[in-house]
C-alpha cells in the first residue's frame, strides 16, 4: 500500500531510481528504446520550466491531445509539477468536440501529437484563451512550438534541483489535478474535476494485493485520456514496473510479442476480439474447430482450479494447454501473469471462456468520477461474474431502485462549470449516484447489472437490462456489437452489427457474394444465421426479455462512426437515431402483433 497524498508523489517515486529504465517507446525504425528515471526527471523539469516561462502556474489548464507516448507522460508530470491542471482529450475526437473542450476548459496551452491533431485545432473555431500550441512530431506547423526543441536542455537538468523539487512537493491533496471529459453515451460531454487527493487515495489501495514489482511490465495502449489507463500507468510506476507506450491498437500484437509484458489491462471489447479471432481461425478448419471445442470443454471441468489460481494437474488439461491454451497466451506475449478488465461489463460468457482456456481475468469496476476504482477482483478475493469487493476506502450502498451510491476520498468534487449537473449526481447526504444498478452478495462481492438510464421498460411495466443480453450475443464470433431496443414498447427487439470478417468467411463457404455489405446482410441465409443466434440466446431468457425481432445492420460500429465511445461503449441514443427507420419497422404492427 502506498502513502501518496498527491500525484506529484508519483513523480517523486518514478524519478528517484537513477539510471533504471521506467518507460519504453518504439522509434521510427521499430526499435524499442528506454527512458531512465534520471532522463525522465530532466525532461519533466525542462518542460515545466518552459510552462512557467510562459506564465503558467497553479490552476492553469493544459490540453493534451495525443496517442499514448512518452511525451504524453512528460507533459502530464510537467503540468502537475507547476500546479497546473491537465485536460486529456481522446485523439479520436472530431475538431468540433476538440474545440468545445479547449474553449470550455479555458486551456492556455495545447500539446498535440501530430499533424492530424494539429489540423483539428486549426479548424476548431475560435479559442480565445489558447496561447501556445506544442507539436510532438517533427515538421513545420505555423504558429506552434516543437516539443523536441522545448526540452533540448533536458540532459543538463537531470541533476536534482532543490527549488524544482520543493515546488513539486508543494502540491496539496485538495488541488485540482485534471479535468477529464466524459465521452458520454448520451448528451453533452462534461468535464469531471479530479483532485490530487482523489487520484492518490485510489492509487493507495487499488493494486496492493497484486504485489507488482520492478520485475513487472505492462503496455500502455488504452487511451490515456481514459482515467483507467492513466491510473494503471501511475500504479505501475509506483510499483517500479516498466511502462511501454503503444500509440495505436493495430501495433499491439507486435508490441506484445516483442516486449512480453507480465500485466495486461484492457476493456472487454479487446478480450472479445481476441476470443473471436481464436474462434474464427479455428472455424476455418474442421479439425482445429474440434480441437478447440474439446480443449475448452476440458478446461471447463477445471474452471474452479483456474479461478483459484491453480494449474490443473490432469493429463487432459496439460494436453489442451499444449495444443490450445498456450497458443492463446502467446498472443499476449507469453508471459502475462495478471489479466485485468475494466471500463465496461466483461460478461459472464467472455469471462468463462477465458477461464476455460486457463486465463483468470480480474474484472473491476469504476467511473471517471470515482478516480476510478470502486471494486476489483484480486488473487486472494476473486469471484467470476462480479467486479470484486469494494476497495477499502470506498463505501457502498443502494438506493431504493437498486442504484449503487458510493462515498469516499476518491469521489470527485463535481463537473467543471456545471453546478446543476453536479448537484444532480449527489444525494442530499453527500453520496455519489453512480447511475449503475447492482447488488452485493453475502460475501461482499459487487455485481453491476446495467446503466440505470439504459434499462428498458416495456409498456407492460417489465424492466429489461440490455447489457447482459447484448454481451451474450457478442459472445458469438459473428456478432461485433448488439443494441437492444424496446423502451415503452410491447416487446424488445435487437439491432446487430456483424463482425464482417467472420461473416464474409462464412458466406464464402456458402457461395454467397461478399462485396456489398448492404446486400450481404439481406441475404436469406445470412438473416437465418443471425436469427438462429438470437433464438439461441432467447432460449435462456424470460419471455418478456426475449428479442422478438432483429435487424442485421450493414455497418460494423466503431468510434469513428460515432456508434461507440472511445472506450468502446455503445452510444445507444446515437444508434437508435441512426437506425430509427428499422426500429419503426419493428413496431409498425405493434398494436395488433401477437408475440410470445
Coordinates of C-alpha atoms in Angstrom, one line a residue:
X1 CA 0.0 0.0 0.0
X2 CA 1.3 3.4 -0.9
X3 CA 1.3 6.6 1.1
X4 CA 0.6 9.1 -1.7
X5 CA -1.1 12.4 -0.9
X6 CA -0.8 13.9 -4.4
X7 CA 0.0 12.8 -8.0
X8 CA 3.3 14.6 -7.6
X9 CA 4.3 11.9 -5.2
X10 CA 4.1 9.6 -8.2
X11 CA 6.6 11.8 -10.0
X12 CA 8.9 11.8 -7.0
X13 CA 8.8 8.0 -6.9
X14 CA 9.3 7.4 -10.6
X15 CA 12.2 9.9 -10.9
X16 CA 14.1 8.6 -7.9
X17 CA 15.5 5.4 -9.4
X18 CA 18.7 6.6 -11.0
X19 CA 19.5 5.0 -14.4
X20 CA 16.9 2.3 -14.2
X21 CA 14.5 2.3 -17.2
X22 CA 11.0 3.4 -16.3
X23 CA 9.5 3.8 -19.8
X24 CA 9.8 2.3 -23.2
X25 CA 8.8 3.5 -26.6
X26 CA 9.3 2.5 -30.2
X27 CA 11.3 4.8 -32.5
X28 CA 10.7 5.3 -36.3
X29 CA 13.0 2.3 -37.1
X30 CA 10.9 0.0 -35.0
X31 CA 13.5 -0.3 -32.2
X32 CA 12.3 -0.2 -28.6
X33 CA 14.1 2.4 -26.6
X34 CA 14.2 3.1 -22.9
X35 CA 13.9 6.2 -20.8
X36 CA 15.6 6.1 -17.4
X37 CA 14.4 7.6 -14.2
X38 CA 17.0 10.3 -14.4
X39 CA 16.2 11.1 -18.1
X40 CA 12.5 11.4 -17.2
X41 CA 13.4 13.9 -14.4
X42 CA 15.4 16.1 -16.8
X43 CA 12.6 16.1 -19.4
X44 CA 9.9 16.9 -16.9
X45 CA 11.9 19.7 -15.4
X46 CA 12.8 21.2 -18.8
X47 CA 9.2 21.3 -19.9
X48 CA 7.9 22.6 -16.6
X49 CA 10.5 25.5 -16.9
X50 CA 9.0 26.3 -20.3
X51 CA 5.5 26.3 -19.0
X52 CA 6.4 28.6 -16.1
X53 CA 8.3 30.8 -18.5
X54 CA 5.0 31.2 -20.4
X55 CA 3.4 32.5 -17.2
X56 CA 1.5 29.3 -16.4
X57 CA 1.0 28.4 -12.7
X58 CA -1.4 26.9 -10.2
X59 CA -4.8 26.1 -11.7
X60 CA -3.9 26.8 -15.4
X61 CA -5.1 24.3 -17.8
X62 CA -3.0 22.4 -20.4
X63 CA -4.7 20.3 -23.1
X64 CA -3.1 17.0 -24.1
X65 CA -4.4 15.8 -27.5
X66 CA -2.3 12.7 -28.2
X67 CA -2.0 9.0 -28.6
X68 CA -0.1 7.1 -25.8
X69 CA 3.6 8.1 -26.0
X70 CA 6.3 9.1 -23.6
X71 CA 5.7 12.8 -24.4
X72 CA 2.2 12.4 -23.0
X73 CA 3.6 11.4 -19.6
X74 CA 6.2 14.1 -19.6
X75 CA 3.5 16.8 -20.4
X76 CA 1.3 15.3 -17.6
X77 CA 4.0 15.4 -15.0
X78 CA 5.3 18.8 -16.0
X79 CA 1.9 20.3 -15.8
X80 CA 1.2 18.8 -12.4
X81 CA 4.7 19.9 -11.2
X82 CA 3.9 23.6 -11.7
X83 CA 0.5 23.2 -10.1
X84 CA -1.3 23.2 -13.4
X85 CA -4.3 21.1 -14.5
X86 CA -4.1 18.8 -17.4
X87 CA -7.0 18.2 -19.8
X88 CA -6.5 15.0 -21.7
X89 CA -8.6 14.6 -24.9
X90 CA -9.1 11.5 -27.0
X91 CA -7.2 11.6 -30.2
X92 CA -10.3 10.1 -32.0
X93 CA -12.4 13.2 -31.2
X94 CA -13.6 15.4 -34.0
X95 CA -12.4 19.0 -34.5
X96 CA -15.8 20.2 -33.2
X97 CA -15.5 18.3 -30.0
X98 CA -11.9 19.3 -29.5
X99 CA -12.8 23.0 -30.0
X100 CA -15.6 22.7 -27.5
X101 CA -13.4 21.2 -24.8
X102 CA -10.5 23.6 -25.3
X103 CA -12.9 26.5 -25.0
X104 CA -14.8 25.1 -22.1
X105 CA -11.7 24.3 -20.1
X106 CA -10.1 27.7 -20.9
X107 CA -6.8 26.0 -21.7
X108 CA -3.8 28.2 -22.3
X109 CA -1.6 25.5 -23.8
X110 CA -2.4 22.6 -26.1
X111 CA 0.2 19.8 -26.6
X112 CA -0.7 17.7 -29.7
X113 CA 1.0 14.7 -31.2
X114 CA 0.8 15.1 -34.9
X115 CA -0.4 17.0 -38.0
X116 CA -3.7 15.2 -37.7
X117 CA -4.3 16.6 -34.2
X118 CA -2.9 20.0 -35.1
X119 CA -5.3 20.2 -38.0
X120 CA -8.2 19.8 -35.6
X121 CA -7.1 22.8 -33.7
X122 CA -6.8 24.9 -36.8
X123 CA -10.4 24.0 -37.9
X124 CA -12.0 24.0 -34.4
X125 CA -13.1 27.6 -34.4
X126 CA -12.1 30.5 -32.1
X127 CA -10.3 29.5 -28.9
X128 CA -9.5 32.9 -27.3
X129 CA -7.7 31.7 -24.2
X130 CA -5.3 29.3 -26.1
X131 CA -1.9 31.0 -26.2
X132 CA 0.5 28.2 -27.2
X133 CA 0.4 25.0 -29.3
X134 CA 3.1 22.4 -29.0
X135 CA 3.6 19.6 -31.5
X136 CA 5.4 16.4 -30.6
X137 CA 6.1 15.2 -34.1
X138 CA 8.8 16.8 -36.3
X139 CA 7.6 19.1 -39.1
X140 CA 6.6 22.6 -40.0
X141 CA 3.4 23.7 -38.2
X142 CA 2.8 27.5 -38.4
X143 CA 2.4 29.2 -35.1
X144 CA 3.5 26.3 -33.0
X145 CA 6.4 25.2 -30.8
X146 CA 8.4 22.0 -31.3
X147 CA 8.2 19.6 -28.3
X148 CA 11.7 18.4 -29.0
X149 CA 13.1 22.0 -29.1
X150 CA 11.4 22.8 -25.8
X151 CA 13.2 20.0 -23.9
X152 CA 16.6 20.4 -25.6
X153 CA 18.1 21.3 -22.3
X154 CA 16.8 18.2 -20.6
X155 CA 20.1 16.5 -20.3
X156 CA 21.6 19.4 -18.4
X157 CA 18.6 19.3 -16.0
X158 CA 18.9 15.7 -14.9
X159 CA 20.6 16.7 -11.6
X160 CA 18.3 17.2 -8.7
X161 CA 17.2 20.8 -8.3
X162 CA 16.1 21.9 -4.8
X163 CA 13.8 24.6 -6.0
X164 CA 12.1 22.4 -8.5
X165 CA 11.7 19.6 -6.0
X166 CA 10.2 21.9 -3.4
X167 CA 7.7 23.2 -6.0
X168 CA 6.7 19.6 -6.8
X169 CA 6.3 18.7 -3.2
X170 CA 4.2 21.8 -2.6
X171 CA 1.1 20.4 -4.2
X172 CA -1.8 19.7 -1.8
X173 CA -4.4 16.9 -1.9
X174 CA -7.3 19.4 -2.5
X175 CA -5.6 20.9 -5.5
X176 CA -7.3 20.3 -8.8
X177 CA -5.1 17.9 -10.9
X178 CA -7.1 17.1 -14.0
X179 CA -10.3 17.7 -15.9
X180 CA -11.4 14.6 -17.8
X181 CA -14.3 15.0 -20.2
X182 CA -16.6 12.0 -20.0
X183 CA -17.0 10.6 -23.5
X184 CA -20.7 10.3 -22.8
X185 CA -23.1 7.7 -24.3
X186 CA -25.7 10.5 -24.2
X187 CA -25.7 14.3 -24.1
X188 CA -23.0 16.9 -24.0
X189 CA -19.6 16.0 -22.6
X190 CA -19.0 17.0 -19.0
X191 CA -15.6 17.8 -17.5
X192 CA -15.1 15.7 -14.4
X193 CA -12.8 17.5 -12.0
X194 CA -10.4 15.2 -10.1
X195 CA -8.1 16.4 -7.3
X196 CA -4.7 15.2 -6.5
X197 CA -6.2 13.6 -3.4
X198 CA -8.9 11.9 -5.3
X199 CA -6.5 10.1 -7.6
X200 CA -3.8 9.5 -4.9
X201 CA -6.3 8.0 -2.5
X202 CA -7.4 5.5 -5.1
X203 CA -3.8 4.6 -6.1
X204 CA -3.0 3.9 -2.4
X205 CA -5.5 1.0 -2.2
X206 CA -6.2 -0.4 -5.7
X207 CA -3.3 -2.6 -6.6
X208 CA -1.6 -3.7 -3.4
X209 CA -3.0 -7.3 -3.4
X210 CA -1.3 -8.0 -6.8
X211 CA 2.2 -7.4 -5.3
X212 CA 3.5 -5.9 -8.5
X213 CA 7.3 -5.2 -8.5
X214 CA 10.2 -4.0 -10.6
X215 CA 10.1 -7.3 -12.4
X216 CA 6.8 -6.5 -14.0
X217 CA 5.9 -4.6 -17.1
X218 CA 2.8 -3.5 -19.0
X219 CA 1.9 -2.0 -22.3
X220 CA 0.0 1.3 -22.2
X221 CA -2.4 1.2 -25.1
X222 CA -5.8 2.1 -23.7
X223 CA -6.2 5.8 -24.4
X224 CA -4.6 7.9 -21.6
X225 CA -7.5 10.3 -21.8
X226 CA -9.4 7.5 -20.1
X227 CA -8.9 7.6 -16.3
X228 CA -8.4 3.8 -16.1
X229 CA -5.4 3.8 -18.4
X230 CA -3.9 6.7 -16.6
X231 CA -4.5 5.1 -13.2
X232 CA -2.8 1.9 -14.5
X233 CA 0.3 3.8 -15.6
X234 CA 0.6 5.7 -12.3
X235 CA 0.2 2.4 -10.4
X236 CA 2.8 0.6 -12.4
X237 CA 5.3 3.5 -11.9
X238 CA 4.6 3.4 -8.1
X239 CA 5.2 -0.3 -8.1
X240 CA 8.5 0.2 -10.0
X241 CA 7.2 -1.7 -13.0
X242 CA 8.1 -0.6 -16.6
X243 CA 5.5 1.1 -18.8
X244 CA 5.8 0.7 -22.6
X245 CA 3.8 3.1 -24.8
X246 CA 1.9 1.7 -27.8
X247 CA 0.2 4.6 -29.7
X248 CA -2.0 2.5 -32.0
X249 CA -4.1 -0.6 -31.3
X250 CA -3.0 -2.1 -34.5
X251 CA 0.6 -2.2 -33.2
X252 CA -0.4 -4.0 -30.0
X253 CA 0.1 -7.6 -31.2
X254 CA 3.6 -6.7 -32.4
X255 CA 4.4 -4.9 -29.2
X256 CA 3.2 -7.8 -27.0
X257 CA 5.4 -10.2 -29.0
X258 CA 8.4 -8.0 -28.7
X259 CA 8.0 -6.9 -25.1
X260 CA 6.3 -9.9 -23.4
X261 CA 4.6 -7.9 -20.7
X262 CA 3.6 -9.5 -17.4
X263 CA 0.5 -7.4 -16.8
X264 CA -2.3 -6.9 -19.4
X265 CA -5.2 -4.5 -18.8
X266 CA -7.9 -4.0 -21.4
X267 CA -11.6 -3.1 -21.9
X268 CA -13.9 -6.0 -22.6
X269 CA -14.0 -5.4 -26.3
X270 CA -10.3 -6.3 -26.6
X271 CA -10.9 -9.6 -24.9
X272 CA -14.0 -10.2 -27.1
X273 CA -11.9 -9.5 -30.2
X274 CA -9.2 -11.9 -29.1
X275 CA -11.8 -14.6 -28.5
X276 CA -13.4 -14.0 -31.8
X277 CA -10.0 -14.2 -33.5
X278 CA -9.3 -17.6 -31.9
X279 CA -12.7 -19.0 -32.8
X280 CA -12.6 -17.5 -36.3
X281 CA -9.2 -19.0 -37.0
X282 CA -10.3 -22.5 -35.8
X283 CA -13.6 -22.3 -37.7
X284 CA -11.6 -22.3 -41.0
X285 CA -10.5 -25.9 -40.3
X286 CA -12.9 -28.7 -39.1
X287 CA -10.0 -30.4 -37.3
X288 CA -8.9 -27.2 -35.5
X289 CA -12.5 -26.4 -34.6
X290 CA -13.0 -29.8 -32.9
X291 CA -9.7 -29.5 -31.1
X292 CA -10.7 -26.0 -29.7
X293 CA -14.1 -27.3 -28.6
X294 CA -12.5 -30.3 -26.9
X295 CA -9.9 -28.1 -25.2
X296 CA -12.5 -25.7 -23.9
X297 CA -14.7 -28.5 -22.7
X298 CA -11.7 -30.0 -20.9
X299 CA -10.8 -26.6 -19.4
X300 CA -14.4 -26.1 -18.2
X301 CA -14.2 -29.1 -16.0
X302 CA -11.1 -27.5 -14.3
X303 CA -12.6 -23.9 -14.2
X304 CA -12.7 -23.9 -10.4
X305 CA -9.0 -24.6 -10.2
X306 CA -8.2 -21.9 -12.7
X307 CA -10.2 -19.3 -10.8
X308 CA -8.3 -20.2 -7.6
X309 CA -5.1 -19.5 -9.4
X310 CA -4.1 -23.2 -9.6
X311 CA -2.6 -25.0 -12.6
X312 CA -4.7 -28.2 -13.2
X313 CA -2.7 -31.4 -13.0
X314 CA -4.8 -33.7 -15.2
X315 CA -3.2 -35.1 -18.4
X316 CA -6.2 -33.9 -20.4
X317 CA -5.7 -30.3 -19.3
X318 CA -2.0 -30.5 -19.9
X319 CA -2.6 -31.7 -23.5
X320 CA -5.2 -29.0 -24.0
X321 CA -2.8 -26.5 -22.7
X322 CA -0.1 -27.6 -25.1
X323 CA -2.3 -27.7 -28.1
X324 CA -4.5 -24.7 -27.5
X325 CA -4.2 -22.7 -24.3
X326 CA -0.5 -22.0 -24.6
X327 CA -1.0 -20.6 -28.0
X328 CA -3.7 -18.2 -26.8
X329 CA -1.3 -17.0 -24.1
X330 CA 1.3 -16.5 -26.7
X331 CA -1.0 -13.9 -28.4
X332 CA -0.5 -11.8 -25.2
X333 CA 3.3 -12.3 -25.4
X334 CA 3.5 -15.5 -23.4
X335 CA 4.5 -14.0 -20.0
X336 CA 1.3 -12.3 -18.8
X337 CA 0.6 -13.3 -15.2
X338 CA -2.2 -10.8 -14.4
X339 CA -5.1 -10.1 -16.7
X340 CA -7.4 -7.2 -15.7
X341 CA -10.6 -6.0 -17.4
X342 CA -12.4 -2.7 -16.8
X343 CA -14.3 0.2 -18.4
X344 CA -17.4 -1.8 -19.2
X345 CA -19.0 -5.1 -18.1
X346 CA -16.9 -8.1 -19.2
X347 CA -19.9 -10.5 -19.4
X348 CA -20.0 -14.0 -17.9
X349 CA -19.7 -15.7 -21.3
X350 CA -16.4 -14.0 -22.1
X351 CA -15.0 -14.4 -18.5
X352 CA -16.0 -18.1 -18.6
X353 CA -14.4 -18.7 -22.0
X354 CA -11.1 -17.3 -20.9
X355 CA -11.3 -19.2 -17.6
X356 CA -11.9 -22.4 -19.5
X357 CA -8.8 -21.5 -21.6
X358 CA -6.7 -21.3 -18.4
X359 CA -6.8 -17.5 -18.1
X360 CA -8.2 -15.8 -15.0
X361 CA -9.4 -12.3 -15.7
X362 CA -9.7 -9.9 -12.7
X363 CA -12.7 -7.8 -13.5
X364 CA -13.0 -4.4 -12.0
X365 CA -15.4 -1.5 -11.9
X366 CA -15.3 2.2 -11.6
X367 CA -16.1 5.6 -13.2
X368 CA -14.2 8.7 -14.1
X369 CA -15.9 10.4 -11.2
X370 CA -14.6 7.9 -8.7
X371 CA -10.9 8.2 -9.8
X372 CA -11.7 5.4 -10.9
X373 CA -11.7 2.1 -9.0
X374 CA -14.7 1.2 -6.9
X375 CA -14.3 -2.6 -6.9
X376 CA -11.8 -5.1 -8.2
X377 CA -11.2 -8.8 -8.1
X378 CA -7.9 -9.9 -6.6
X379 CA -5.9 -13.1 -6.4
X380 CA -6.9 -13.6 -2.8
X381 CA -10.6 -12.5 -3.4
X382 CA -12.0 -13.4 -6.8
X383 CA -15.4 -14.3 -7.9
X384 CA -16.2 -14.7 -11.6
X385 CA -19.2 -12.7 -12.8
X386 CA -18.6 -9.9 -10.2
X387 CA -16.4 -6.8 -10.2
X388 CA -14.9 -7.9 -6.8
X389 CA -15.2 -6.3 -3.4
X390 CA -15.2 -2.5 -2.9
X391 CA -11.7 -1.1 -2.3
X392 CA -11.1 -0.4 1.4
X393 CA -11.7 3.4 1.4
X394 CA -14.9 3.4 -0.7
X395 CA -18.3 2.8 1.0
X396 CA -21.2 1.4 -1.0
X397 CA -25.0 1.5 -0.5
X398 CA -28.0 1.1 -2.7
X399 CA -31.0 3.4 -3.3
X400 CA -34.5 2.0 -3.3
X401 CA -34.4 1.4 -7.1
X402 CA -31.2 -0.5 -6.9
X403 CA -28.8 2.3 -8.0
X404 CA -25.3 2.0 -6.4
X405 CA -24.2 5.0 -4.4
X406 CA -20.7 5.5 -3.2
X407 CA -18.7 7.6 -0.8
X408 CA -15.0 8.1 -0.1
X409 CA -11.9 10.2 -0.7
X410 CA -11.7 9.2 -4.4
X411 CA -15.1 10.7 -5.2
X412 CA -14.8 13.8 -7.4
X413 CA -15.9 17.3 -6.2
X414 CA -18.0 17.9 -9.4
X415 CA -18.2 18.8 -13.0
X416 CA -16.3 21.8 -14.4
X417 CA -18.6 24.9 -14.6
X418 CA -21.7 22.7 -14.3
X419 CA -23.2 23.2 -10.8
X420 CA -26.6 21.9 -11.8
X421 CA -25.3 18.7 -13.2
X422 CA -23.0 18.3 -10.2
X423 CA -25.9 18.6 -7.8
X424 CA -27.9 16.1 -9.7
X425 CA -25.4 13.3 -9.1
X426 CA -25.1 13.7 -5.4
X427 CA -27.7 12.7 -2.7
X428 CA -28.6 15.3 -0.1
X429 CA -26.3 13.5 2.4
X430 CA -23.3 13.6 0.0
X431 CA -23.2 10.1 -1.6
X432 CA -22.4 9.9 -5.3
X433 CA -25.0 8.4 -7.5
X434 CA -23.2 6.1 -10.0
X435 CA -26.1 5.6 -12.4
X436 CA -25.5 1.8 -12.3
X437 CA -27.8 -0.8 -11.0
X438 CA -26.1 -3.5 -8.9
X439 CA -26.1 -5.7 -5.8
X440 CA -23.6 -7.0 -3.2
X441 CA -23.7 -10.7 -2.3
X442 CA -23.4 -12.2 1.2
X443 CA -19.6 -12.3 0.8
X444 CA -19.3 -8.7 -0.2
X445 CA -18.7 -9.2 -3.9
X446 CA -20.3 -6.4 -6.1
X447 CA -22.2 -7.1 -9.3
X448 CA -23.3 -4.5 -11.8
X449 CA -26.3 -5.2 -13.9
X450 CA -26.7 -2.3 -16.2
X451 CA -26.7 1.5 -16.5
X452 CA -29.9 2.9 -14.9
X453 CA -30.5 5.1 -17.9
X454 CA -30.2 2.2 -20.3
X455 CA -32.8 -0.1 -18.6
X456 CA -35.7 -0.8 -21.0
X457 CA -39.2 -0.6 -19.5
X458 CA -41.8 -2.3 -21.7
X459 CA -45.3 -1.0 -22.0
X460 CA -46.3 -3.9 -19.7
X461 CA -44.1 -2.4 -16.9
X462 CA -41.3 -5.0 -17.1
X463 CA -37.7 -3.9 -16.8
X464 CA -35.0 -5.4 -19.1
X465 CA -31.3 -4.9 -18.5
X466 CA -29.9 -4.9 -22.1
X467 CA -26.2 -5.2 -21.5
X468 CA -26.0 -8.8 -20.2
X469 CA -28.2 -9.9 -23.1
X470 CA -26.1 -8.0 -25.6
X471 CA -22.9 -9.5 -24.1
X472 CA -24.3 -13.0 -24.7
X473 CA -25.0 -12.1 -28.3
X474 CA -21.5 -10.7 -28.7
X475 CA -20.0 -14.0 -27.4
X476 CA -20.7 -15.3 -30.9
X477 CA -17.8 -14.7 -33.3
X478 CA -20.2 -13.4 -35.9
X479 CA -21.5 -10.6 -33.8
X480 CA -19.4 -7.5 -33.3
X481 CA -22.0 -5.4 -31.4
X482 CA -25.7 -5.5 -30.5
X483 CA -28.2 -3.0 -29.3
X484 CA -31.5 -3.9 -27.8
X485 CA -34.5 -1.6 -28.1
X486 CA -38.0 -1.6 -26.8
X487 CA -38.3 1.0 -24.1
X488 CA -42.1 1.9 -23.8
X489 CA -42.9 -0.8 -26.3
X490 CA -44.8 -4.0 -26.1
X491 CA -41.7 -6.2 -26.7
X492 CA -38.0 -6.0 -27.1
X493 CA -36.1 -6.2 -30.4
X494 CA -32.4 -6.1 -31.4
X495 CA -30.1 -4.4 -33.9
X496 CA -27.0 -6.5 -34.7
X497 CA -23.7 -5.1 -36.1
X498 CA -21.8 -8.1 -37.7
X499 CA -18.2 -9.0 -37.4
X500 CA -17.8 -8.7 -41.2
X501 CA -14.5 -10.5 -41.3
X502 CA -16.1 -13.6 -39.7
X503 CA -19.3 -13.2 -41.7
X504 CA -17.6 -12.9 -45.0
X505 CA -15.5 -16.0 -44.3
X506 CA -18.7 -18.0 -43.5
X507 CA -20.5 -16.5 -46.6
X508 CA -17.8 -17.6 -49.0
X509 CA -18.2 -21.1 -47.7
X510 CA -21.9 -20.9 -48.6
X511 CA -21.2 -19.5 -52.0
X512 CA -22.7 -16.0 -51.1
X513 CA -21.2 -12.9 -52.7
X514 CA -19.5 -10.7 -50.1
X515 CA -18.5 -7.5 -51.9
X516 CA -21.5 -5.4 -50.8
X517 CA -22.3 -5.3 -47.1
X518 CA -25.8 -4.0 -47.7
X519 CA -26.6 -6.9 -50.0
X520 CA -24.8 -9.4 -47.8
X521 CA -26.9 -8.7 -44.6
X522 CA -30.1 -9.1 -46.6
X523 CA -29.3 -12.5 -48.0
X524 CA -31.8 -15.0 -46.7
X525 CA -29.1 -17.4 -45.5
X526 CA -27.4 -14.6 -43.5
X527 CA -30.7 -13.5 -42.0
X528 CA -31.4 -17.1 -41.0
X529 CA -27.9 -17.4 -39.5
X530 CA -28.4 -14.4 -37.2
X531 CA -31.9 -15.3 -36.3
X532 CA -30.6 -18.6 -35.0
X533 CA -28.0 -16.7 -32.9
X534 CA -30.8 -14.6 -31.4
X535 CA -33.0 -17.7 -30.9
X536 CA -30.2 -19.4 -29.0
X537 CA -29.9 -16.5 -26.6
X538 CA -33.7 -16.1 -26.3
X539 CA -34.0 -19.8 -25.2
X540 CA -32.5 -18.9 -21.8
X541 CA -34.4 -15.6 -21.3
X542 CA -37.7 -14.9 -19.7
X543 CA -40.5 -14.3 -22.2
X544 CA -40.6 -10.5 -21.6
X545 CA -36.8 -10.2 -22.1
X546 CA -36.6 -12.2 -25.3
X547 CA -35.9 -10.3 -28.6
X548 CA -39.0 -10.8 -30.8
X549 CA -37.5 -9.2 -33.9
X550 CA -34.0 -8.5 -35.2
X551 CA -32.3 -6.5 -37.9
X552 CA -28.7 -7.0 -39.1
X553 CA -27.3 -3.6 -40.0
X554 CA -24.9 -3.1 -42.9
X555 CA -22.3 -1.4 -40.8
X556 CA -19.7 -2.5 -38.3
X557 CA -20.0 0.0 -35.5
X558 CA -16.9 2.0 -34.5
X559 CA -15.6 5.0 -32.6
X560 CA -15.0 6.7 -36.0
X561 CA -18.6 6.1 -37.0
X562 CA -19.7 7.6 -33.6
X563 CA -21.7 4.5 -32.6
X564 CA -19.1 3.7 -29.9
X565 CA -17.4 5.9 -27.3
X566 CA -13.5 6.0 -27.3
X567 CA -13.7 3.3 -24.5
X568 CA -15.7 1.1 -26.8
X569 CA -19.1 1.6 -25.1
X570 CA -22.2 1.6 -27.1
X571 CA -23.7 5.1 -27.8
X572 CA -27.3 3.8 -27.5
X573 CA -29.0 7.0 -28.4
X574 CA -26.8 7.6 -31.5
X575 CA -27.5 4.0 -32.7
X576 CA -31.3 4.5 -32.1
X577 CA -31.3 7.7 -34.1
X578 CA -29.2 6.2 -36.9
X579 CA -31.5 3.2 -37.4
X580 CA -34.8 4.8 -36.4
X581 CA -36.5 3.6 -39.6
X582 CA -35.5 0.0 -38.9
X583 CA -36.8 0.4 -35.3
X584 CA -40.0 1.9 -36.5
X585 CA -40.5 -1.1 -38.7
X586 CA -40.1 -3.4 -35.7
X587 CA -43.2 -1.8 -34.1
X588 CA -45.3 -0.9 -37.2
X589 CA -47.8 -3.5 -36.3
X590 CA -47.3 -3.4 -32.5
X591 CA -50.9 -2.8 -31.7
X592 CA -52.1 -6.0 -33.3
X593 CA -48.9 -8.1 -33.1
X594 CA -49.2 -11.3 -31.2
X595 CA -45.8 -12.1 -29.6
X596 CA -44.9 -14.8 -27.1

